PDB file of C-alpha atoms and ligand atoms in Angstrom:
ATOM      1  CA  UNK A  30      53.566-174.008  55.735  1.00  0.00           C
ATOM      2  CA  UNK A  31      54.034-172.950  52.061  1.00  0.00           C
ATOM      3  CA  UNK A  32      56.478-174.435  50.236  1.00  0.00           C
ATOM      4  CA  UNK A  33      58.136-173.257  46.759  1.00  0.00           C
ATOM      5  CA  UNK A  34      60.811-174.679  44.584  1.00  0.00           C
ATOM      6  CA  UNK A  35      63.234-172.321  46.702  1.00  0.00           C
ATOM      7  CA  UNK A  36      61.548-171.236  49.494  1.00  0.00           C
ATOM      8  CA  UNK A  37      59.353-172.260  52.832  1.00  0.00           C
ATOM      9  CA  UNK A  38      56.988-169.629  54.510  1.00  0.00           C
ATOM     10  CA  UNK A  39      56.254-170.465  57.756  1.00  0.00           C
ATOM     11  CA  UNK A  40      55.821-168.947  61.696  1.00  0.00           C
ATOM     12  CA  UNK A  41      58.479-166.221  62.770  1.00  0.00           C
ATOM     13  CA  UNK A  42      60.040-167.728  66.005  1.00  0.00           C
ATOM     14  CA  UNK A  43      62.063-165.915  69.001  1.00  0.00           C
ATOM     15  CA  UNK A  44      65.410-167.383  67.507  1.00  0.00           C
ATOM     16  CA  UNK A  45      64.385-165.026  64.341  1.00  0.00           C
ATOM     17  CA  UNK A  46      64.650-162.117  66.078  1.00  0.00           C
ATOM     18  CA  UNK A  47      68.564-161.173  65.726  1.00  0.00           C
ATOM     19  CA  UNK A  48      68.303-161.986  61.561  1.00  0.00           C
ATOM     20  CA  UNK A  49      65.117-159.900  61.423  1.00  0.00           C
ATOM     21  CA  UNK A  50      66.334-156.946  63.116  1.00  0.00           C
ATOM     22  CA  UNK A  51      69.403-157.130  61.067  1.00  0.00           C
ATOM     23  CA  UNK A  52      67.213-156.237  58.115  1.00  0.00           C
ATOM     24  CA  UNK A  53      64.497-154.858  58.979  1.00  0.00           C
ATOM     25  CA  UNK A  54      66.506-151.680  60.872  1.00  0.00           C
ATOM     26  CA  UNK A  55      69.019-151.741  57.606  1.00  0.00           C
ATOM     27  CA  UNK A  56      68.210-147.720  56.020  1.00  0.00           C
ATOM     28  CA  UNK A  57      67.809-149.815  52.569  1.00  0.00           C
ATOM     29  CA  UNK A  58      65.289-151.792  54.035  1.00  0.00           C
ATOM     30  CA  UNK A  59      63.309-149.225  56.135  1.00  0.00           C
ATOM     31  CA  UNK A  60      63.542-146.412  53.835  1.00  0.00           C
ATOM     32  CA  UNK A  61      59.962-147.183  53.106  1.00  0.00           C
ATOM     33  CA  UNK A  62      58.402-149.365  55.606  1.00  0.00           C
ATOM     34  CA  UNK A  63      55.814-147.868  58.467  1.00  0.00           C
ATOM     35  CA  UNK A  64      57.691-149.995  61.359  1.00  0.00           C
ATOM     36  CA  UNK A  65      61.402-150.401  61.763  1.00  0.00           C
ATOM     37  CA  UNK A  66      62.893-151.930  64.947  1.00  0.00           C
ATOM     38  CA  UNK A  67      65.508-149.732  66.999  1.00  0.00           C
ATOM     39  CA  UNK A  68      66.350-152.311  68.903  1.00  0.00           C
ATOM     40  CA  UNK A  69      66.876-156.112  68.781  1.00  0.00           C
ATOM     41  CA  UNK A  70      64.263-156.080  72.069  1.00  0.00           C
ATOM     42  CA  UNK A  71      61.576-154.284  69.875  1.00  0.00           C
ATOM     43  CA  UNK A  72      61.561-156.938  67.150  1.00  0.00           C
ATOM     44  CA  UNK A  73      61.352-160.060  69.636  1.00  0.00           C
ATOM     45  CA  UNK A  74      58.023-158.195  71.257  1.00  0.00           C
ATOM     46  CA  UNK A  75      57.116-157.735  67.243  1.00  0.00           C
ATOM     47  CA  UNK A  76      57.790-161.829  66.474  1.00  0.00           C
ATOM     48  CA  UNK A  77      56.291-162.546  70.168  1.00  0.00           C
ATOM     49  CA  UNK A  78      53.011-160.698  68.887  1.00  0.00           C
ATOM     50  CA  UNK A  79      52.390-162.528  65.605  1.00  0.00           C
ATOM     51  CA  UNK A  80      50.349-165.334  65.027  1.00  0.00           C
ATOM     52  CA  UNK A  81      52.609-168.940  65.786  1.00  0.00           C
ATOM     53  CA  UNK A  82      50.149-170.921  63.928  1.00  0.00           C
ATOM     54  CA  UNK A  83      49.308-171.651  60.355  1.00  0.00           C
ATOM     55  CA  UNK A  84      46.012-170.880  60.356  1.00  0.00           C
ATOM     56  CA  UNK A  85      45.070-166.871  59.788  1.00  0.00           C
ATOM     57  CA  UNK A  86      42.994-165.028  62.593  1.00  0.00           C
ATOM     58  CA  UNK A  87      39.941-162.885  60.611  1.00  0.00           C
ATOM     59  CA  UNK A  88      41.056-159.670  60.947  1.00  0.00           C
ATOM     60  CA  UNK A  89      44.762-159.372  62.027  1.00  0.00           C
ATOM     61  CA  UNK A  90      47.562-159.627  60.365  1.00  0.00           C
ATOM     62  CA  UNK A  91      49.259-162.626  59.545  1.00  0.00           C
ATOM     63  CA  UNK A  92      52.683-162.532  59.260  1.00  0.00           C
ATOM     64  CA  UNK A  93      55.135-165.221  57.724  1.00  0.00           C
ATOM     65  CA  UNK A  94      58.452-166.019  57.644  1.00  0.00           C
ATOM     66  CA  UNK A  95      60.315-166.308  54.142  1.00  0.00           C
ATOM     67  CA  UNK A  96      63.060-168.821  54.736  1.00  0.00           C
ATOM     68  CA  UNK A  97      65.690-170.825  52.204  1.00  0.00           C
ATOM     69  CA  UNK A  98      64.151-173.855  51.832  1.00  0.00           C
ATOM     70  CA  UNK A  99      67.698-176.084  52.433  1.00  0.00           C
ATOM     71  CA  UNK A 100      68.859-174.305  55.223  1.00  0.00           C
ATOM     72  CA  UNK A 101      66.002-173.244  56.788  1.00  0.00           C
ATOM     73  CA  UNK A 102      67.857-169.425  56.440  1.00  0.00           C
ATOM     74  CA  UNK A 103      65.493-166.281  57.348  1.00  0.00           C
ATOM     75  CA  UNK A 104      65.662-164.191  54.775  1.00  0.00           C
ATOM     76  CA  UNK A 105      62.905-161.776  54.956  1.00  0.00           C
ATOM     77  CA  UNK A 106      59.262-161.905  55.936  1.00  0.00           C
ATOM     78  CA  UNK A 107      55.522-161.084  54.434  1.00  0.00           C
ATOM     79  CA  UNK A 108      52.012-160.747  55.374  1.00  0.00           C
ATOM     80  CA  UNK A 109      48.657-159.834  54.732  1.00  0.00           C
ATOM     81  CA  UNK A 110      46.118-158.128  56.957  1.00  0.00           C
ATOM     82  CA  UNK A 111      43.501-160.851  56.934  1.00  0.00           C
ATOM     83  CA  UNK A 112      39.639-159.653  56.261  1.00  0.00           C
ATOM     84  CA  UNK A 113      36.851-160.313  59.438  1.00  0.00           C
ATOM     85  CA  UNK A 114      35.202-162.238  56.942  1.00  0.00           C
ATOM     86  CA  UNK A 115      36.783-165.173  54.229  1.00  0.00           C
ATOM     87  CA  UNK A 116      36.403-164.471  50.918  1.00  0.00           C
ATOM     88  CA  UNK A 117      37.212-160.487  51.039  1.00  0.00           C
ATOM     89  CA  UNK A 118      39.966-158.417  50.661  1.00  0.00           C
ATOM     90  CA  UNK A 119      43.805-158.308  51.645  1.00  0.00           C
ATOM     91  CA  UNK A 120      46.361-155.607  51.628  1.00  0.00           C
ATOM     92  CA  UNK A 121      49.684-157.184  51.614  1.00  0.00           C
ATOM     93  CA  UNK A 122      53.223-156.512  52.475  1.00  0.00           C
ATOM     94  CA  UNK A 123      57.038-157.918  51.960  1.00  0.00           C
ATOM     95  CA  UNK A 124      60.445-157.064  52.833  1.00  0.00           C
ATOM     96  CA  UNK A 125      63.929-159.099  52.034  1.00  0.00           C
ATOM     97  CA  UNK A 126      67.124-158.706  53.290  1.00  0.00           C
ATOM     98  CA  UNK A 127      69.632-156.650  51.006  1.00  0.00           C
ATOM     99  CA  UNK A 128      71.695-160.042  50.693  1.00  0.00           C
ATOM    100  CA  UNK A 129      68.746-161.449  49.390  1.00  0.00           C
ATOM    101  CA  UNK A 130      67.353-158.834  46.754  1.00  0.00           C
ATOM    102  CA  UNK A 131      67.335-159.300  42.968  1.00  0.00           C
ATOM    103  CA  UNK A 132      67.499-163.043  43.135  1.00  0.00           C
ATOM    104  CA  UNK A 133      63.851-163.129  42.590  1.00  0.00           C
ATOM    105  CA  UNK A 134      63.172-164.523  46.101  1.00  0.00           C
ATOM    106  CA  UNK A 135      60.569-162.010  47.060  1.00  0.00           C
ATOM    107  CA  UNK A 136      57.946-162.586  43.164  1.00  0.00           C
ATOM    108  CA  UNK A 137      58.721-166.467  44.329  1.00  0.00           C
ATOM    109  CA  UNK A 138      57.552-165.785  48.318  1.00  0.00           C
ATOM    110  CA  UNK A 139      54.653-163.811  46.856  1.00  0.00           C
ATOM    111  CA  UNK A 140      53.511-166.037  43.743  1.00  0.00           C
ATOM    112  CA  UNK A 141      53.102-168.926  46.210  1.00  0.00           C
ATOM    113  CA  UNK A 142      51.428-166.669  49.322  1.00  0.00           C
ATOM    114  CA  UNK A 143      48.935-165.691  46.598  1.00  0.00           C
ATOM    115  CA  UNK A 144      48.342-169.036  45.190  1.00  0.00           C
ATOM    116  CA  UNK A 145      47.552-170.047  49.133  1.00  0.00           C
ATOM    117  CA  UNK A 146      45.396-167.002  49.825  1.00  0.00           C
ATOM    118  CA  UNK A 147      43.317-167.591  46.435  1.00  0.00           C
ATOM    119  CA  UNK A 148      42.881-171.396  46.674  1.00  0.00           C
ATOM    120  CA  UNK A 149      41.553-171.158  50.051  1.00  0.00           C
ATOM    121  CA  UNK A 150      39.646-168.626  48.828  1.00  0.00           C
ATOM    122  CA  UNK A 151      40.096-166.386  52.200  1.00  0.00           C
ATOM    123  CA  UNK A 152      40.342-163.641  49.970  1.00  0.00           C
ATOM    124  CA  UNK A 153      38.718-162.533  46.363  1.00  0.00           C
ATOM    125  CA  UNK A 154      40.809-159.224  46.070  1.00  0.00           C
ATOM    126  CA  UNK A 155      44.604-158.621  47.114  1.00  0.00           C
ATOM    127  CA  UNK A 156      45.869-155.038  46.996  1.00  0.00           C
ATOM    128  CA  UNK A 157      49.118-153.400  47.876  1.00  0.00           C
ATOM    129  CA  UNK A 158      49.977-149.835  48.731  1.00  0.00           C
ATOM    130  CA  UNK A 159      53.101-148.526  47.861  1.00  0.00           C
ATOM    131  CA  UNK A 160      55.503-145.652  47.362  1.00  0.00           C
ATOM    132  CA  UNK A 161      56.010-144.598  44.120  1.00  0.00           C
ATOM    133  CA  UNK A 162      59.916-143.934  44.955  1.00  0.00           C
ATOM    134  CA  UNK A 163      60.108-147.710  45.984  1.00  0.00           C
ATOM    135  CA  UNK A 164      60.878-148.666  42.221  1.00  0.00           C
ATOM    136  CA  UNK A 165      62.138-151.691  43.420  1.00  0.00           C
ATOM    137  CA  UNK A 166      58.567-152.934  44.768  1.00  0.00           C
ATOM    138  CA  UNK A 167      56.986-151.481  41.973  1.00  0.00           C
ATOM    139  CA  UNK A 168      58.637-153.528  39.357  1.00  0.00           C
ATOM    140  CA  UNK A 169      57.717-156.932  41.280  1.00  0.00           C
ATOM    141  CA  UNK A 170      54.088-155.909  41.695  1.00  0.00           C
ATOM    142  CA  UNK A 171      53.912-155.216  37.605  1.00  0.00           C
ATOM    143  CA  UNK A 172      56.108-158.450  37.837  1.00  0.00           C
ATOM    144  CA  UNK A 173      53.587-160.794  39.556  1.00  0.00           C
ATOM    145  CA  UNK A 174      50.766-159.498  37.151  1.00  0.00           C
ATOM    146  CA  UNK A 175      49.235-157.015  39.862  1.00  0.00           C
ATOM    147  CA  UNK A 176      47.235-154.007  37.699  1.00  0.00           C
ATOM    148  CA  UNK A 177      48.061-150.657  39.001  1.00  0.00           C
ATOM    149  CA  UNK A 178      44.469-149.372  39.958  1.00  0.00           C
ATOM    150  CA  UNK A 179      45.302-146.037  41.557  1.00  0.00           C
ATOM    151  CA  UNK A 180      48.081-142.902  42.345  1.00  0.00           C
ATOM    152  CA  UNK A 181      47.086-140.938  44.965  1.00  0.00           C
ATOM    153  CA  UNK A 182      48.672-137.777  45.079  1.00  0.00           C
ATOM    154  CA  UNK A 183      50.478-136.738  48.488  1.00  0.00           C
ATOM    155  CA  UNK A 184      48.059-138.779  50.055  1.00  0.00           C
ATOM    156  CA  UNK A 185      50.252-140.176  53.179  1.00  0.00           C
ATOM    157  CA  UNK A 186      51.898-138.614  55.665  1.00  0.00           C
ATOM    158  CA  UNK A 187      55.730-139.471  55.710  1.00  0.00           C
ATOM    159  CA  UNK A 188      58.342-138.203  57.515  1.00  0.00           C
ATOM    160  CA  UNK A 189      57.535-134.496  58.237  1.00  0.00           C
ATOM    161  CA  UNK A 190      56.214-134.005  54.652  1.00  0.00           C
ATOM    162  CA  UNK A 191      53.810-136.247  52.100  1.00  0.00           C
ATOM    163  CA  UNK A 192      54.200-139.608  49.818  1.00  0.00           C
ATOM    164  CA  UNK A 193      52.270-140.382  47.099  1.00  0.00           C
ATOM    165  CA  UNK A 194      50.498-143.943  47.818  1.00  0.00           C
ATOM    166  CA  UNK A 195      50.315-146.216  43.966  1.00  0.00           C
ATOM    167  CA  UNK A 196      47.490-148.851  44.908  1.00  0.00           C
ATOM    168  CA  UNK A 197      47.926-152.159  43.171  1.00  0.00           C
ATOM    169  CA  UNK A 198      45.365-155.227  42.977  1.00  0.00           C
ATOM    170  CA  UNK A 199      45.017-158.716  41.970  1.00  0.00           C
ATOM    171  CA  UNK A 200      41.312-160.633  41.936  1.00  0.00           C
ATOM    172  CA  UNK A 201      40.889-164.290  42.359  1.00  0.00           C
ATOM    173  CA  UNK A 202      39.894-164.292  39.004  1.00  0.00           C
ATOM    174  CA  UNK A 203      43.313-162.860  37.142  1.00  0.00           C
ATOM    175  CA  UNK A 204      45.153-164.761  39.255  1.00  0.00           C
ATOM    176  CA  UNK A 205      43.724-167.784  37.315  1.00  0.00           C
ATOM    177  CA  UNK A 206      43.836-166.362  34.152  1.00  0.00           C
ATOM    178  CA  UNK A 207      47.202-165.396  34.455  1.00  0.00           C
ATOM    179  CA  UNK A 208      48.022-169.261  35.668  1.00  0.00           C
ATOM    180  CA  UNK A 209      45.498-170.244  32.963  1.00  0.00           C
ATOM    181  CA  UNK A 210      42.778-171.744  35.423  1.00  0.00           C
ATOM    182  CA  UNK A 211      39.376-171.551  35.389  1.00  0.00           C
ATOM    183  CA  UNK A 212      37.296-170.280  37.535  1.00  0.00           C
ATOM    184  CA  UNK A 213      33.981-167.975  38.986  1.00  0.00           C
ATOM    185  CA  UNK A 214      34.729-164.924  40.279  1.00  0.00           C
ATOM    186  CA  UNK A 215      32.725-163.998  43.357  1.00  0.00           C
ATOM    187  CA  UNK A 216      31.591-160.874  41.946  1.00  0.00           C
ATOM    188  CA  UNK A 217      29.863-162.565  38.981  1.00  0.00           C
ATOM    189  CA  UNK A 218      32.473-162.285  36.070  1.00  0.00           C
ATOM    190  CA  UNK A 219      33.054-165.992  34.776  1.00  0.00           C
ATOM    191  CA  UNK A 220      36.650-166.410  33.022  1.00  0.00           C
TER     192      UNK A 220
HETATM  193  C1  COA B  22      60.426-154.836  47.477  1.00  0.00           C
HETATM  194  C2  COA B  22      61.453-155.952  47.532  1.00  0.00           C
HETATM  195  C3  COA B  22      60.902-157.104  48.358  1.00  0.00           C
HETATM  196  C4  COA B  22      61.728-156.433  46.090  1.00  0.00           C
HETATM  197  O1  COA B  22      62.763-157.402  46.117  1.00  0.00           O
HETATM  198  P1  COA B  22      63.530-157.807  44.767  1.00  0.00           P
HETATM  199  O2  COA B  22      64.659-158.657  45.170  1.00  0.00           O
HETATM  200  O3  COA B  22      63.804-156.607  43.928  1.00  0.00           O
HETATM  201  O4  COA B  22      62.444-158.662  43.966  1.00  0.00           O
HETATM  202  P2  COA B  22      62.619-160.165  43.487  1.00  0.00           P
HETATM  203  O5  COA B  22      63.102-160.995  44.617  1.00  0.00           O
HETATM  204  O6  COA B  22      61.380-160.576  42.812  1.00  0.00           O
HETATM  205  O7  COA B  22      63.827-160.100  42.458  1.00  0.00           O
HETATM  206  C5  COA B  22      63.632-159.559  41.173  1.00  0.00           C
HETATM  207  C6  COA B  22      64.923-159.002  40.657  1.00  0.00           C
HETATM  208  O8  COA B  22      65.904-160.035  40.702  1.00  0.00           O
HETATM  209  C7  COA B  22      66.355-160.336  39.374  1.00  0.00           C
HETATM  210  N1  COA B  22      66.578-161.793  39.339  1.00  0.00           N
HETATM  211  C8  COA B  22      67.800-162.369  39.433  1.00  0.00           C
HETATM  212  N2  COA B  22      67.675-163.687  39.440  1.00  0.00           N
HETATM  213  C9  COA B  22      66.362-163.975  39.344  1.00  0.00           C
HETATM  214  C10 COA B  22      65.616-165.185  39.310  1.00  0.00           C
HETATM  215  N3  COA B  22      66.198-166.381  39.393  1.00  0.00           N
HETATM  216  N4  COA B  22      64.268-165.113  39.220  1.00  0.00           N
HETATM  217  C11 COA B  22      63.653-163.928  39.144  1.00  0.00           C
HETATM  218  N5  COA B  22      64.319-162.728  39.188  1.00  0.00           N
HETATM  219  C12 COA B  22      65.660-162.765  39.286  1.00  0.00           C
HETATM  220  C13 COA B  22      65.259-159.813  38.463  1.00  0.00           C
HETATM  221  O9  COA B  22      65.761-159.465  37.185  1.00  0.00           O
HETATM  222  C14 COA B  22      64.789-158.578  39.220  1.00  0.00           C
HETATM  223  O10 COA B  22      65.659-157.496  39.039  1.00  0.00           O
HETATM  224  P3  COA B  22      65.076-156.016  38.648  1.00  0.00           P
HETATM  225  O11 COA B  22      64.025-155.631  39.641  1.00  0.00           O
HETATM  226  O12 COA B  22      66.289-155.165  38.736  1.00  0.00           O
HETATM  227  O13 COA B  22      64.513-156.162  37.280  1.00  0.00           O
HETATM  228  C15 COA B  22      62.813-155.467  48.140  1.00  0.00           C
HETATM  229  O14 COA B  22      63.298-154.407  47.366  1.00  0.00           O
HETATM  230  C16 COA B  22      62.689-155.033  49.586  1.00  0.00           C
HETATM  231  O15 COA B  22      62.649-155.846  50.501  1.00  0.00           O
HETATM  232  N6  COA B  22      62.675-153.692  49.817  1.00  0.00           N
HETATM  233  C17 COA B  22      62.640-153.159  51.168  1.00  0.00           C
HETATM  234  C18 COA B  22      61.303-153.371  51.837  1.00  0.00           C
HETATM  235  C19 COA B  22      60.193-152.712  51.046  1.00  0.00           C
HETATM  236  O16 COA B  22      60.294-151.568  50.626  1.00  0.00           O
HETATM  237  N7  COA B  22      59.085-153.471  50.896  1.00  0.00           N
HETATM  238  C20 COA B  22      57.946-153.035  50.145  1.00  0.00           C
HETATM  239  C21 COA B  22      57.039-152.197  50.951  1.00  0.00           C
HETATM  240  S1  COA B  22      55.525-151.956  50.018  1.00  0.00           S
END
């Protein structure tokens, strides 16, 4: 479990499933996901699929639960696709529920998934891909410090037509300099 000062992220459970689907099949929420549930059945198979444990299988995707840390509330969820081999990459992924937006829940869930992904150093490099039109995701990556590394041009195939795919990234080794740690980068760089 990771906890924060507001926040726990933990296992999605079966009991999740009515809250999730709630938000993940709101139009807000899906506008610019790649899965959204049509039906409460589909995200119970989705939960029943994850990984229950705390400890990430190489190469799946390991998703957690964002939850108020007093009441134990699900609020949204996040997760990484976790490399074959520790110390590689990530590409990573959040949602919230509307009720929870611009509260700064979702640059708290992420700071502290981070911090856990780069101290157990099961990853050097954490990217995410998103949609340009998502302004709302592309403030909290330039938020959390991410460095906007690419735009690909009508790159993705979305919806009948194209979306242009912004790739941001974060290495182990500004993550510490933005926390103003120490330490050697994998690659070579010392900071
Ligand atoms: C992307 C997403 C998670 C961002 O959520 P968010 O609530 O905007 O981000 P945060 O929780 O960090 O909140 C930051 C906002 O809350 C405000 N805020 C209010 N109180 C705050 C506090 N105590 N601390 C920090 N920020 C606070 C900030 O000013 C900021 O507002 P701004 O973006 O208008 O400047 C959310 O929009 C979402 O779930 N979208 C749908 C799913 C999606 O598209 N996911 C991304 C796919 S790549």
């Amino acid at each position: 479990m990771i906890v924060t000062s507001r926040l726990r992220l933990d296992a999605l459970r079966d009991d999740d499933a009515p809250a999730l689907f709630m938000y993940r099949s709101h139009p807000d929420v899906a506008r610019y996901q790649g899965w959204q549930p049509t039906q409460l059945d589909e995200a119970r198979r989705w939960i029943a699929g994850q990984n229950p444990t705390d400890t990430p299988a190489p190469g799946q995707w390991f998703q957690r639960a964002i939850r108020r840390l007093e009441s134990g509330a699900l609020i949204g969820d996040l997760g990484a696709c976790m490399p074959a081999e520790p110390g590689m990459w990530v590409d990573i992924g959040i949602t919230l529920a509307p009720s929870a937006q611009g509260r700064g829940f979702a640059s708290e869930a992420l700071a502290g998934f981070l911090a856990w992904l780069f101290a157990g150093q099961l990853v050097r490099r954490v990217t995410a891909s998103v949609d340009p039109r998502n302004q709302a995701c592309m403030r909290l990556m330039g938020r959390l410090g991410f460095r906007q590394e690419a735009h690909f041009v009508q790159s993705i195939p979305w919806q009948g037509g194209w979306a242009d795919d912004v790739v941001w990234a974060m290495l182990a080794h500004e993550w510490a300099a933005l926390r103003g740690d120490t330490v050697e980068d994998r690659g070579g760089t010392t900071r």
